[in-house]
Amino acid sequence: MREIQTSVIAQTVARLAEEANYELGSDIQVALGRAKDAEKSPLGREILDSFAENAHRAPELRRPLCQDTGVAVVFLDIGQDVHFTGGDLEAAVVEGVRSGYQKGFLRKSMVAEPFTGRKNTGDNTPPVIHYRLVPGHQVKISLMAKGSGAENMSRLFMLKPADSRDGVIDAAVTTVEEAGGKACPPVIVGIGIGGTAEASMLQAKRSLLRKVGQPSAEAETAALEQEILSRVNRLGIGPLGLGGTVTAMAVHIESLPCHIASLPVAVNLQCHSARHREVLL
Amino acid sequence: MKQPWRELVLPLSADTIAGLKAGDKLMLSGTIYAARDAAHKRFIEALDRGERLPVDLGDSLIYYMGPTPTRPGDVIGSCGPTTSARMDKYTPRLIVEGLRLMMGKGNRSPEVVAAIREYGAVYLVTLGGAGALLSARVKSAEILAYPELEAEAVLKMEIERFPVIVAIDGQGNDLFKTGPEQYRKA
Protein backbone atom coordinates (compact mmCIF):
# COMPACT_ATOMS: atom_id res chain seq x y z
CA MET A 1 0.00 0.00 0.00
CA ARG A 2 1.38 3.38 -1.04
CA GLU A 3 0.29 6.56 0.72
CA ILE A 4 -0.32 9.80 -1.17
CA GLN A 5 -1.18 13.06 0.58
CA THR A 6 -4.29 14.71 -0.83
CA SER A 7 -2.43 18.05 -0.64
CA VAL A 8 -0.15 16.68 -3.40
CA ILE A 9 -3.26 16.01 -5.51
CA ALA A 10 -4.46 19.60 -4.98
CA GLN A 11 -1.08 21.07 -5.93
CA THR A 12 -0.82 18.86 -8.99
CA VAL A 13 -4.30 19.71 -10.25
CA ALA A 14 -3.57 23.44 -9.78
CA ARG A 15 -0.36 23.16 -11.79
CA LEU A 16 -2.06 21.17 -14.58
CA ALA A 17 -4.82 23.80 -14.86
CA GLU A 18 -2.28 26.57 -15.39
CA GLU A 19 -0.02 24.64 -17.77
CA ALA A 20 -2.88 23.39 -19.91
CA ASN A 21 -4.25 26.89 -20.39
CA TYR A 22 -0.97 28.64 -21.22
CA GLU A 23 1.06 26.11 -23.20
CA LEU A 24 -0.41 24.31 -26.17
CA GLY A 25 0.84 20.71 -26.32
CA SER A 26 3.57 19.98 -28.87
CA ASP A 27 1.36 17.35 -30.55
CA ILE A 28 -1.37 19.88 -31.33
CA GLN A 29 1.19 22.45 -32.48
CA VAL A 30 2.58 19.89 -34.92
CA ALA A 31 -0.95 19.08 -36.08
CA LEU A 32 -1.66 22.77 -36.71
CA GLY A 33 1.50 22.98 -38.83
CA ARG A 34 0.37 19.98 -40.88
CA ALA A 35 -3.06 21.54 -41.26
CA LYS A 36 -1.48 24.66 -42.70
CA ASP A 37 0.49 22.63 -45.25
CA ALA A 38 -2.68 20.83 -46.32
CA GLU A 39 -5.06 23.82 -46.35
CA LYS A 40 -6.01 25.08 -49.83
CA SER A 41 -7.85 28.26 -48.79
CA PRO A 42 -5.52 31.31 -48.60
CA LEU A 43 -7.70 32.82 -45.84
CA GLY A 44 -7.71 29.46 -44.06
CA ARG A 45 -3.90 29.37 -44.15
CA GLU A 46 -3.70 32.87 -42.70
CA ILE A 47 -6.06 31.83 -39.90
CA LEU A 48 -3.97 28.72 -39.17
CA ASP A 49 -0.85 30.90 -39.05
CA SER A 50 -2.52 33.08 -36.45
CA PHE A 51 -3.34 30.02 -34.31
CA ALA A 52 0.33 29.01 -34.37
CA GLU A 53 1.31 32.57 -33.47
CA ASN A 54 -1.24 32.57 -30.64
CA ALA A 55 0.35 29.44 -29.16
CA HIS A 56 3.72 31.14 -29.34
CA ARG A 57 2.55 34.47 -27.85
CA ALA A 58 0.35 33.20 -24.99
CA PRO A 59 3.17 32.17 -22.62
CA GLU A 60 5.25 35.31 -23.31
CA LEU A 61 2.23 37.60 -22.82
CA ARG A 62 1.26 35.53 -19.74
CA ARG A 63 -2.28 35.37 -21.09
CA PRO A 64 -4.24 32.15 -21.60
CA LEU A 65 -4.42 30.66 -25.09
CA CYS A 66 -8.19 31.25 -25.18
CA GLN A 67 -10.52 33.42 -23.11
CA ASP A 68 -12.72 30.38 -22.50
CA THR A 69 -10.55 28.49 -20.05
CA GLY A 70 -13.32 25.99 -19.81
CA VAL A 71 -14.86 23.54 -17.44
CA ALA A 72 -12.03 21.72 -15.66
CA VAL A 73 -12.63 18.07 -16.54
CA VAL A 74 -10.40 15.94 -14.32
CA PHE A 75 -9.72 12.24 -14.99
CA LEU A 76 -8.28 10.27 -12.08
CA ASP A 77 -6.94 6.78 -12.76
CA ILE A 78 -6.25 5.52 -9.24
CA GLY A 79 -4.11 2.49 -8.57
CA GLN A 80 -5.93 0.14 -6.22
CA ASP A 81 -2.86 -0.10 -3.98
CA VAL A 82 -2.94 3.63 -3.21
CA HIS A 83 -4.22 5.03 0.05
CA PHE A 84 -4.98 8.75 0.23
CA THR A 85 -4.17 10.52 3.49
CA GLY A 86 -4.66 14.03 4.80
CA GLY A 87 -8.28 14.61 3.86
CA ASP A 88 -10.98 14.13 1.30
CA LEU A 89 -9.75 13.32 -2.22
CA GLU A 90 -12.59 15.06 -4.04
CA ALA A 91 -12.17 18.19 -1.91
CA ALA A 92 -8.49 18.20 -2.88
CA VAL A 93 -9.31 18.10 -6.62
CA VAL A 94 -11.82 20.93 -6.15
CA GLU A 95 -9.22 22.93 -4.21
CA GLY A 96 -6.68 22.34 -6.99
CA VAL A 97 -9.06 23.73 -9.58
CA ARG A 98 -9.94 26.69 -7.35
CA SER A 99 -6.33 27.66 -6.71
CA GLY A 100 -5.07 26.95 -10.25
CA TYR A 101 -7.79 29.09 -11.83
CA GLN A 102 -7.19 31.85 -9.27
CA LYS A 103 -3.39 31.92 -9.50
CA GLY A 104 -3.40 31.56 -13.25
CA PHE A 105 -5.82 34.43 -13.92
CA LEU A 106 -8.04 31.94 -15.70
CA ARG A 107 -11.67 32.75 -16.45
CA LYS A 108 -14.26 31.59 -13.94
CA SER A 109 -17.05 30.22 -16.12
CA MET A 110 -19.02 27.94 -13.81
CA VAL A 111 -22.52 28.88 -12.64
CA ALA A 112 -24.09 27.16 -9.63
CA GLU A 113 -27.61 26.61 -10.92
CA PRO A 114 -27.99 25.58 -14.56
CA PHE A 115 -31.56 26.77 -15.13
CA THR A 116 -32.41 29.30 -12.42
CA GLY A 117 -30.19 32.13 -11.17
CA ARG A 118 -27.05 30.98 -13.04
CA LYS A 119 -24.88 32.67 -10.40
CA ASN A 120 -21.16 32.37 -11.06
CA THR A 121 -19.44 30.31 -8.35
CA GLY A 122 -16.49 32.71 -8.61
CA ASP A 123 -13.71 30.13 -8.64
CA ASN A 124 -14.52 27.86 -11.60
CA THR A 125 -15.56 25.03 -9.28
CA PRO A 126 -16.93 22.49 -9.25
CA PRO A 127 -14.87 20.55 -11.78
CA VAL A 128 -16.28 17.50 -13.53
CA ILE A 129 -14.39 14.49 -12.15
CA HIS A 130 -14.17 10.99 -13.63
CA TYR A 131 -12.68 8.29 -11.38
CA ARG A 132 -11.34 4.97 -12.58
CA LEU A 133 -9.78 2.27 -10.42
CA VAL A 134 -6.79 0.57 -12.06
CA PRO A 135 -4.20 -1.99 -10.95
CA GLY A 136 -0.98 -0.77 -9.32
CA HIS A 137 0.16 1.91 -6.92
CA GLN A 138 0.23 5.02 -9.11
CA VAL A 139 -2.27 7.80 -9.80
CA LYS A 140 -2.68 9.33 -13.25
CA ILE A 141 -4.27 12.76 -13.27
CA SER A 142 -5.41 14.26 -16.58
CA LEU A 143 -6.95 17.71 -16.72
CA MET A 144 -8.80 19.00 -19.76
CA ALA A 145 -9.83 22.67 -19.99
CA LYS A 146 -12.94 22.16 -22.10
CA GLY A 147 -14.40 25.29 -23.65
CA SER A 148 -18.09 25.44 -24.35
CA GLY A 149 -17.93 26.55 -27.99
CA ALA A 150 -16.95 23.01 -28.93
CA GLU A 151 -18.61 21.22 -26.00
CA ASN A 152 -22.02 22.68 -26.90
CA MET A 153 -21.83 20.86 -30.23
CA SER A 154 -21.68 17.38 -28.58
CA ARG A 155 -24.17 14.84 -29.83
CA LEU A 156 -25.40 11.42 -28.77
CA PHE A 157 -26.98 9.10 -31.34
CA MET A 158 -28.74 5.94 -30.18
CA LEU A 159 -28.44 4.12 -33.51
CA LYS A 160 -29.96 0.79 -34.45
CA PRO A 161 -27.52 -2.10 -34.83
CA ALA A 162 -28.61 -2.23 -38.51
CA ASP A 163 -27.19 1.30 -38.98
CA SER A 164 -23.76 -0.27 -38.56
CA ARG A 165 -20.50 1.35 -39.68
CA ASP A 166 -22.15 3.75 -42.16
CA GLY A 167 -24.40 4.99 -39.37
CA VAL A 168 -21.35 5.85 -37.29
CA ILE A 169 -19.82 7.79 -40.18
CA ASP A 170 -23.05 9.71 -40.81
CA ALA A 171 -23.36 10.58 -37.12
CA ALA A 172 -19.84 12.01 -37.01
CA VAL A 173 -20.12 13.93 -40.29
CA THR A 174 -23.53 15.39 -39.35
CA THR A 175 -22.19 16.59 -35.99
CA VAL A 176 -19.19 18.35 -37.53
CA GLU A 177 -21.36 19.89 -40.26
CA GLU A 178 -23.91 21.24 -37.77
CA ALA A 179 -21.14 22.66 -35.58
CA GLY A 180 -19.73 24.62 -38.54
CA GLY A 181 -17.59 27.51 -37.32
CA LYS A 182 -19.03 27.47 -33.80
CA ALA A 183 -16.63 24.81 -32.52
CA CYS A 184 -13.52 26.73 -33.68
CA PRO A 185 -12.35 24.34 -36.42
CA PRO A 186 -10.11 22.71 -37.39
CA VAL A 187 -11.42 20.37 -34.72
CA ILE A 188 -10.47 17.02 -33.28
CA VAL A 189 -13.43 14.66 -33.46
CA GLY A 190 -13.77 12.46 -30.38
CA ILE A 191 -16.08 9.49 -30.89
CA GLY A 192 -17.29 6.91 -28.41
CA ILE A 193 -19.00 3.85 -29.88
CA GLY A 194 -20.89 1.23 -27.87
CA GLY A 195 -21.49 0.78 -24.16
CA THR A 196 -24.57 2.63 -22.93
CA ALA A 197 -25.63 6.23 -23.52
CA GLU A 198 -23.43 7.66 -20.77
CA ALA A 199 -20.54 5.23 -21.32
CA SER A 200 -20.18 6.14 -25.00
CA MET A 201 -20.19 9.84 -24.15
CA LEU A 202 -17.41 9.34 -21.60
CA GLN A 203 -15.39 7.31 -24.11
CA ALA A 204 -15.76 10.11 -26.65
CA LYS A 205 -14.33 12.56 -24.13
CA ARG A 206 -11.53 10.22 -23.07
CA SER A 207 -10.50 9.80 -26.71
CA LEU A 208 -9.62 13.51 -26.75
CA LEU A 209 -6.85 12.84 -24.20
CA ARG A 210 -4.96 10.86 -26.82
CA LYS A 211 -2.02 12.57 -28.59
CA VAL A 212 -3.55 14.36 -31.56
CA GLY A 213 -3.64 12.10 -34.60
CA GLN A 214 -2.30 9.02 -32.82
CA PRO A 215 -4.34 6.27 -34.47
CA SER A 216 -6.29 3.64 -32.58
CA ALA A 217 -4.20 0.54 -31.82
CA GLU A 218 -6.93 -1.55 -33.42
CA ALA A 219 -6.65 -1.71 -37.24
CA GLU A 220 -10.36 -1.61 -38.10
CA THR A 221 -10.95 1.31 -35.75
CA ALA A 222 -7.93 3.15 -37.16
CA ALA A 223 -9.33 2.66 -40.68
CA LEU A 224 -12.68 4.06 -39.59
CA GLU A 225 -10.90 7.08 -38.05
CA GLN A 226 -9.19 7.76 -41.36
CA GLU A 227 -12.39 7.38 -43.36
CA ILE A 228 -14.30 9.77 -41.11
CA LEU A 229 -11.43 12.28 -41.24
CA SER A 230 -11.46 12.24 -45.01
CA ARG A 231 -15.27 12.57 -45.14
CA VAL A 232 -15.28 15.44 -42.67
CA ASN A 233 -12.60 17.29 -44.61
CA ARG A 234 -14.71 17.08 -47.76
CA LEU A 235 -17.36 19.26 -46.06
CA GLY A 236 -15.43 22.42 -46.96
CA ILE A 237 -16.06 24.06 -43.56
CA GLY A 238 -12.40 24.92 -43.05
CA PRO A 239 -10.66 27.05 -40.39
CA LEU A 240 -13.25 28.95 -38.31
CA GLY A 241 -15.98 27.75 -40.69
CA LEU A 242 -15.11 30.30 -43.39
CA GLY A 243 -14.30 27.68 -46.02
CA GLY A 244 -11.34 25.38 -46.57
CA THR A 245 -10.05 21.88 -46.94
CA VAL A 246 -9.04 21.25 -43.31
CA THR A 247 -12.10 21.01 -41.07
CA ALA A 248 -10.66 18.40 -38.71
CA MET A 249 -7.08 17.57 -37.78
CA ALA A 250 -7.83 14.13 -36.39
CA VAL A 251 -10.56 11.64 -35.51
CA HIS A 252 -10.15 9.58 -32.35
CA ILE A 253 -12.44 6.61 -31.72
CA GLU A 254 -12.79 4.57 -28.53
CA SER A 255 -15.23 1.67 -28.62
CA LEU A 256 -16.91 -0.53 -26.04
CA PRO A 257 -18.98 -3.74 -26.17
CA CYS A 258 -22.72 -3.08 -26.12
CA HIS A 259 -26.20 -4.64 -25.87
CA ILE A 260 -27.55 -6.69 -28.81
CA ALA A 261 -30.26 -4.05 -29.33
CA SER A 262 -28.00 -0.98 -29.10
CA LEU A 263 -25.47 1.05 -31.05
CA PRO A 264 -24.77 4.25 -29.11
CA VAL A 265 -22.51 6.74 -30.90
CA ALA A 266 -21.30 9.79 -29.00
CA VAL A 267 -19.46 12.65 -30.66
CA ASN A 268 -17.51 15.17 -28.61
CA LEU A 269 -15.74 17.90 -30.56
CA GLN A 270 -12.49 19.50 -29.46
CA CYS A 271 -11.59 22.95 -30.82
CA HIS A 272 -8.16 23.68 -32.33
CA SER A 273 -7.00 24.90 -28.91
CA ALA A 274 -6.85 21.37 -27.48
CA ARG A 275 -5.76 22.05 -23.92
CA HIS A 276 -5.00 19.17 -21.60
CA ARG A 277 -2.17 17.94 -19.44
CA GLU A 278 -1.51 14.75 -17.56
CA VAL A 279 0.85 13.58 -14.87
CA LEU A 280 1.66 10.22 -13.29
CA LEU A 281 2.18 10.28 -9.52
CA MET B 1 -1.33 36.20 -53.55
CA LYS B 2 -2.57 37.29 -50.14
CA GLN B 3 -5.25 39.96 -50.18
CA PRO B 4 -4.25 42.94 -48.03
CA TRP B 5 -5.97 43.82 -44.76
CA ARG B 6 -7.84 47.12 -45.03
CA GLU B 7 -7.32 49.60 -42.17
CA LEU B 8 -10.50 51.20 -40.77
CA VAL B 9 -11.15 53.48 -37.80
CA LEU B 10 -14.38 53.29 -35.77
CA PRO B 11 -17.05 54.59 -35.80
CA LEU B 12 -17.69 53.62 -39.41
CA SER B 13 -19.82 55.86 -41.61
CA ALA B 14 -23.06 54.50 -43.07
CA ASP B 15 -21.36 54.51 -46.50
CA THR B 16 -18.38 52.52 -45.24
CA ILE B 17 -20.69 49.95 -43.62
CA ALA B 18 -22.73 49.69 -46.82
CA GLY B 19 -19.52 49.14 -48.81
CA LEU B 20 -18.26 46.19 -46.75
CA LYS B 21 -18.37 42.85 -48.56
CA ALA B 22 -18.38 39.32 -47.14
CA GLY B 23 -14.78 38.07 -47.23
CA ASP B 24 -13.18 41.52 -46.72
CA LYS B 25 -10.27 41.47 -44.27
CA LEU B 26 -10.11 44.49 -41.97
CA MET B 27 -7.80 45.88 -39.31
CA LEU B 28 -10.12 47.82 -37.01
CA SER B 29 -9.07 50.59 -34.61
CA GLY B 30 -11.19 52.60 -32.17
CA THR B 31 -13.81 51.99 -29.50
CA ILE B 32 -15.87 48.80 -29.24
CA TYR B 33 -18.15 47.31 -26.57
CA ALA B 34 -17.99 43.74 -25.29
CA ALA B 35 -21.30 42.13 -24.32
CA ARG B 36 -22.30 38.47 -24.25
CA ASP B 37 -25.22 36.25 -23.19
CA ALA B 38 -26.22 37.69 -19.79
CA ALA B 39 -25.66 41.32 -20.90
CA HIS B 40 -27.81 40.77 -24.00
CA LYS B 41 -30.61 39.45 -21.81
CA ARG B 42 -30.37 42.64 -19.73
CA PHE B 43 -30.36 44.83 -22.86
CA ILE B 44 -33.66 43.34 -23.98
CA GLU B 45 -35.17 43.63 -20.49
CA ALA B 46 -34.10 47.30 -20.39
CA LEU B 47 -35.62 47.96 -23.82
CA ASP B 48 -38.85 46.28 -22.71
CA ARG B 49 -39.01 48.66 -19.75
CA GLY B 50 -38.36 51.61 -22.07
CA GLU B 51 -34.95 52.36 -20.49
CA ARG B 52 -31.79 53.58 -22.23
CA LEU B 53 -29.01 51.06 -22.82
CA PRO B 54 -25.48 51.57 -21.46
CA VAL B 55 -24.25 51.65 -25.10
CA ASP B 56 -25.53 53.75 -28.00
CA LEU B 57 -26.47 50.97 -30.43
CA GLY B 58 -26.41 53.18 -33.53
CA ASP B 59 -22.74 54.10 -33.24
CA SER B 60 -21.36 50.95 -31.67
CA LEU B 61 -19.69 47.70 -32.52
CA ILE B 62 -20.76 44.98 -30.10
CA TYR B 63 -18.17 42.27 -29.55
CA TYR B 64 -19.39 38.94 -28.17
CA MET B 65 -16.64 38.32 -25.67
CA GLY B 66 -15.92 37.58 -22.01
CA PRO B 67 -12.21 37.96 -21.16
CA THR B 68 -10.01 36.13 -18.67
CA PRO B 69 -9.17 38.17 -15.52
CA THR B 70 -6.65 40.98 -16.00
CA ARG B 71 -3.25 40.52 -14.35
CA PRO B 72 -2.16 43.51 -12.24
CA GLY B 73 -0.49 46.05 -14.53
CA ASP B 74 -2.02 44.53 -17.66
CA VAL B 75 -4.69 46.02 -19.93
CA ILE B 76 -6.85 42.92 -20.32
CA GLY B 77 -6.60 39.14 -20.26
CA SER B 78 -7.21 36.79 -23.13
CA CYS B 79 -10.09 38.16 -25.21
CA GLY B 80 -11.16 36.11 -28.24
CA PRO B 81 -14.72 35.88 -29.56
CA THR B 82 -17.44 33.65 -28.14
CA THR B 83 -20.08 31.78 -30.19
CA SER B 84 -22.36 34.41 -31.74
CA ALA B 85 -25.31 32.06 -32.30
CA ARG B 86 -26.12 32.22 -28.60
CA MET B 87 -26.99 35.89 -29.13
CA ASP B 88 -29.28 35.11 -32.11
CA LYS B 89 -32.42 35.25 -29.96
CA TYR B 90 -31.67 38.88 -29.04
CA THR B 91 -29.97 40.23 -32.18
CA PRO B 92 -32.90 41.00 -34.54
CA ARG B 93 -34.43 43.26 -31.85
CA LEU B 94 -31.12 45.08 -31.33
CA ILE B 95 -30.75 45.58 -35.10
CA VAL B 96 -34.27 47.07 -35.23
CA GLU B 97 -33.19 49.38 -32.37
CA GLY B 98 -30.18 50.57 -34.37
CA LEU B 99 -27.29 48.10 -34.01
CA ARG B 100 -25.27 47.87 -37.25
CA LEU B 101 -21.97 46.18 -36.32
CA MET B 102 -21.43 43.00 -34.36
CA MET B 103 -18.46 40.70 -33.98
CA GLY B 104 -18.02 37.13 -32.75
CA LYS B 105 -17.41 33.67 -34.19
CA GLY B 106 -19.53 31.14 -36.03
CA ASN B 107 -22.61 31.42 -38.23
CA ARG B 108 -25.91 33.20 -37.50
CA SER B 109 -29.56 32.11 -37.69
CA PRO B 110 -31.71 32.80 -40.78
CA GLU B 111 -33.63 35.38 -38.68
CA VAL B 112 -30.42 37.28 -37.91
CA VAL B 113 -29.25 37.11 -41.54
CA ALA B 114 -32.67 38.47 -42.63
CA ALA B 115 -32.44 41.36 -40.15
CA ILE B 116 -28.88 42.10 -41.28
CA ARG B 117 -30.06 42.30 -44.90
CA GLU B 118 -33.19 44.33 -44.12
CA TYR B 119 -31.35 46.98 -42.10
CA GLY B 120 -27.94 46.90 -43.80
CA ALA B 121 -26.05 45.69 -40.74
CA VAL B 122 -22.75 43.77 -40.88
CA TYR B 123 -21.55 40.72 -38.95
CA LEU B 124 -17.80 40.41 -38.44
CA VAL B 125 -15.79 37.47 -37.17
CA THR B 126 -12.42 37.42 -35.52
CA LEU B 127 -9.95 34.70 -34.51
CA GLY B 128 -11.80 32.17 -32.35
CA GLY B 129 -9.43 30.50 -29.91
CA ALA B 130 -6.66 33.06 -30.38
CA GLY B 131 -7.51 35.20 -27.37
CA ALA B 132 -3.91 35.82 -26.31
CA LEU B 133 -2.93 37.11 -29.75
CA LEU B 134 -5.99 39.39 -29.90
CA SER B 135 -5.31 40.75 -26.40
CA ALA B 136 -2.12 42.35 -27.73
CA ARG B 137 -4.32 44.57 -29.97
CA VAL B 138 -6.29 45.99 -27.03
CA LYS B 139 -5.03 49.33 -25.71
CA SER B 140 -7.52 49.81 -22.85
CA ALA B 141 -10.56 48.14 -21.35
CA GLU B 142 -12.91 49.23 -18.58
CA ILE B 143 -16.17 47.92 -17.16
CA LEU B 144 -19.01 50.07 -18.46
CA ALA B 145 -22.06 48.29 -17.03
CA TYR B 146 -23.29 45.28 -15.07
CA PRO B 147 -20.05 44.63 -13.07
CA GLU B 148 -21.91 41.98 -11.07
CA LEU B 149 -21.94 39.81 -14.21
CA GLU B 150 -18.14 39.43 -13.84
CA ALA B 151 -16.84 37.69 -17.00
CA GLU B 152 -20.10 38.74 -18.70
CA ALA B 153 -20.03 42.45 -17.75
CA VAL B 154 -20.22 45.08 -20.53
CA LEU B 155 -16.75 46.44 -21.36
CA LYS B 156 -15.67 49.53 -23.25
CA MET B 157 -12.47 48.70 -25.13
CA GLU B 158 -10.00 50.60 -27.30
CA ILE B 159 -8.58 48.39 -30.00
CA GLU B 160 -5.76 48.98 -32.46
CA ARG B 161 -5.40 47.06 -35.71
CA PHE B 162 -7.71 44.29 -34.53
CA PRO B 163 -7.99 41.65 -37.29
CA VAL B 164 -11.55 40.92 -38.44
CA ILE B 165 -13.21 39.30 -41.43
CA VAL B 166 -16.57 40.42 -42.84
CA ALA B 167 -18.72 37.29 -42.56
CA ILE B 168 -22.20 38.59 -43.43
CA ASP B 169 -22.56 41.87 -45.32
CA GLY B 170 -25.49 44.26 -45.68
CA GLN B 171 -26.73 42.46 -48.80
CA GLY B 172 -26.99 39.26 -46.78
CA ASN B 173 -24.00 37.57 -48.44
CA ASP B 174 -22.87 34.94 -45.93
CA LEU B 175 -19.28 33.69 -45.93
CA PHE B 176 -20.37 30.77 -43.74
CA LYS B 177 -22.33 29.55 -46.78
CA THR B 178 -20.22 30.72 -49.71
CA GLY B 179 -16.84 29.81 -48.15
CA PRO B 180 -17.62 26.14 -47.47
CA GLU B 181 -19.49 25.82 -50.82
CA GLN B 182 -16.28 26.78 -52.58
CA TYR B 183 -14.30 23.95 -50.97
CA ARG B 184 -16.98 21.30 -50.55
CA LYS B 185 -16.41 18.01 -52.39
CA ALA B 186 -19.39 15.82 -53.17
CSV table of C-alpha atoms in Angstrom, one decimal, chain A residues 58-166:
chain,number,residue,atom,x,y,z
A,58,ALA,CA,0.3,33.2,-25.0
A,59,PRO,CA,3.2,32.2,-22.6
A,60,GLU,CA,5.2,35.3,-23.3
A,61,LEU,CA,2.2,37.6,-22.8
A,62,ARG,CA,1.3,35.5,-19.7
A,63,ARG,CA,-2.3,35.4,-21.1
A,64,PRO,CA,-4.2,32.1,-21.6
A,65,LEU,CA,-4.4,30.7,-25.1
A,66,CYS,CA,-8.2,31.3,-25.2
A,67,GLN,CA,-10.5,33.4,-23.1
A,68,ASP,CA,-12.7,30.4,-22.5
A,69,THR,CA,-10.6,28.5,-20.0
A,70,GLY,CA,-13.3,26.0,-19.8
A,71,VAL,CA,-14.9,23.5,-17.4
A,72,ALA,CA,-12.0,21.7,-15.7
A,73,VAL,CA,-12.6,18.1,-16.5
A,74,VAL,CA,-10.4,15.9,-14.3
A,75,PHE,CA,-9.7,12.2,-15.0
A,76,LEU,CA,-8.3,10.3,-12.1
A,77,ASP,CA,-6.9,6.8,-12.8
A,78,ILE,CA,-6.3,5.5,-9.2
A,79,GLY,CA,-4.1,2.5,-8.6
A,80,GLN,CA,-5.9,0.1,-6.2
A,81,ASP,CA,-2.9,-0.1,-4.0
A,82,VAL,CA,-2.9,3.6,-3.2
A,83,HIS,CA,-4.2,5.0,0.0
A,84,PHE,CA,-5.0,8.8,0.2
A,85,THR,CA,-4.2,10.5,3.5
A,86,GLY,CA,-4.7,14.0,4.8
A,87,GLY,CA,-8.3,14.6,3.9
A,88,ASP,CA,-11.0,14.1,1.3
A,89,LEU,CA,-9.7,13.3,-2.2
A,90,GLU,CA,-12.6,15.1,-4.0
A,91,ALA,CA,-12.2,18.2,-1.9
A,92,ALA,CA,-8.5,18.2,-2.9
A,93,VAL,CA,-9.3,18.1,-6.6
A,94,VAL,CA,-11.8,20.9,-6.1
A,95,GLU,CA,-9.2,22.9,-4.2
A,96,GLY,CA,-6.7,22.3,-7.0
A,97,VAL,CA,-9.1,23.7,-9.6
A,98,ARG,CA,-9.9,26.7,-7.3
A,99,SER,CA,-6.3,27.7,-6.7
A,100,GLY,CA,-5.1,26.9,-10.3
A,101,TYR,CA,-7.8,29.1,-11.8
A,102,GLN,CA,-7.2,31.9,-9.3
A,103,LYS,CA,-3.4,31.9,-9.5
A,104,GLY,CA,-3.4,31.6,-13.2
A,105,PHE,CA,-5.8,34.4,-13.9
A,106,LEU,CA,-8.0,31.9,-15.7
A,107,ARG,CA,-11.7,32.8,-16.4
A,108,LYS,CA,-14.3,31.6,-13.9
A,109,SER,CA,-17.0,30.2,-16.1
A,110,MET,CA,-19.0,27.9,-13.8
A,111,VAL,CA,-22.5,28.9,-12.6
A,112,ALA,CA,-24.1,27.2,-9.6
A,113,GLU,CA,-27.6,26.6,-10.9
A,114,PRO,CA,-28.0,25.6,-14.6
A,115,PHE,CA,-31.6,26.8,-15.1
A,116,THR,CA,-32.4,29.3,-12.4
A,117,GLY,CA,-30.2,32.1,-11.2
A,118,ARG,CA,-27.0,31.0,-13.0
A,119,LYS,CA,-24.9,32.7,-10.4
A,120,ASN,CA,-21.2,32.4,-11.1
A,121,THR,CA,-19.4,30.3,-8.4
A,122,GLY,CA,-16.5,32.7,-8.6
A,123,ASP,CA,-13.7,30.1,-8.6
A,124,ASN,CA,-14.5,27.9,-11.6
A,125,THR,CA,-15.6,25.0,-9.3
A,126,PRO,CA,-16.9,22.5,-9.3
A,127,PRO,CA,-14.9,20.6,-11.8
A,128,VAL,CA,-16.3,17.5,-13.5
A,129,ILE,CA,-14.4,14.5,-12.2
A,130,HIS,CA,-14.2,11.0,-13.6
A,131,TYR,CA,-12.7,8.3,-11.4
A,132,ARG,CA,-11.3,5.0,-12.6
A,133,LEU,CA,-9.8,2.3,-10.4
A,134,VAL,CA,-6.8,0.6,-12.1
A,135,PRO,CA,-4.2,-2.0,-10.9
A,136,GLY,CA,-1.0,-0.8,-9.3
A,137,HIS,CA,0.2,1.9,-6.9
A,138,GLN,CA,0.2,5.0,-9.1
A,139,VAL,CA,-2.3,7.8,-9.8
A,140,LYS,CA,-2.7,9.3,-13.3
A,141,ILE,CA,-4.3,12.8,-13.3
A,142,SER,CA,-5.4,14.3,-16.6
A,143,LEU,CA,-7.0,17.7,-16.7
A,144,MET,CA,-8.8,19.0,-19.8
A,145,ALA,CA,-9.8,22.7,-20.0
A,146,LYS,CA,-12.9,22.2,-22.1
A,147,GLY,CA,-14.4,25.3,-23.6
A,148,SER,CA,-18.1,25.4,-24.4
A,149,GLY,CA,-17.9,26.6,-28.0
A,150,ALA,CA,-16.9,23.0,-28.9
A,151,GLU,CA,-18.6,21.2,-26.0
A,152,ASN,CA,-22.0,22.7,-26.9
A,153,MET,CA,-21.8,20.9,-30.2
A,154,SER,CA,-21.7,17.4,-28.6
A,155,ARG,CA,-24.2,14.8,-29.8
A,156,LEU,CA,-25.4,11.4,-28.8
A,157,PHE,CA,-27.0,9.1,-31.3
A,158,MET,CA,-28.7,5.9,-30.2
A,159,LEU,CA,-28.4,4.1,-33.5
A,160,LYS,CA,-30.0,0.8,-34.5
A,161,PRO,CA,-27.5,-2.1,-34.8
A,162,ALA,CA,-28.6,-2.2,-38.5
A,163,ASP,CA,-27.2,1.3,-39.0
A,164,SER,CA,-23.8,-0.3,-38.6
A,165,ARG,CA,-20.5,1.4,-39.7
A,166,ASP,CA,-22.2,3.7,-42.2
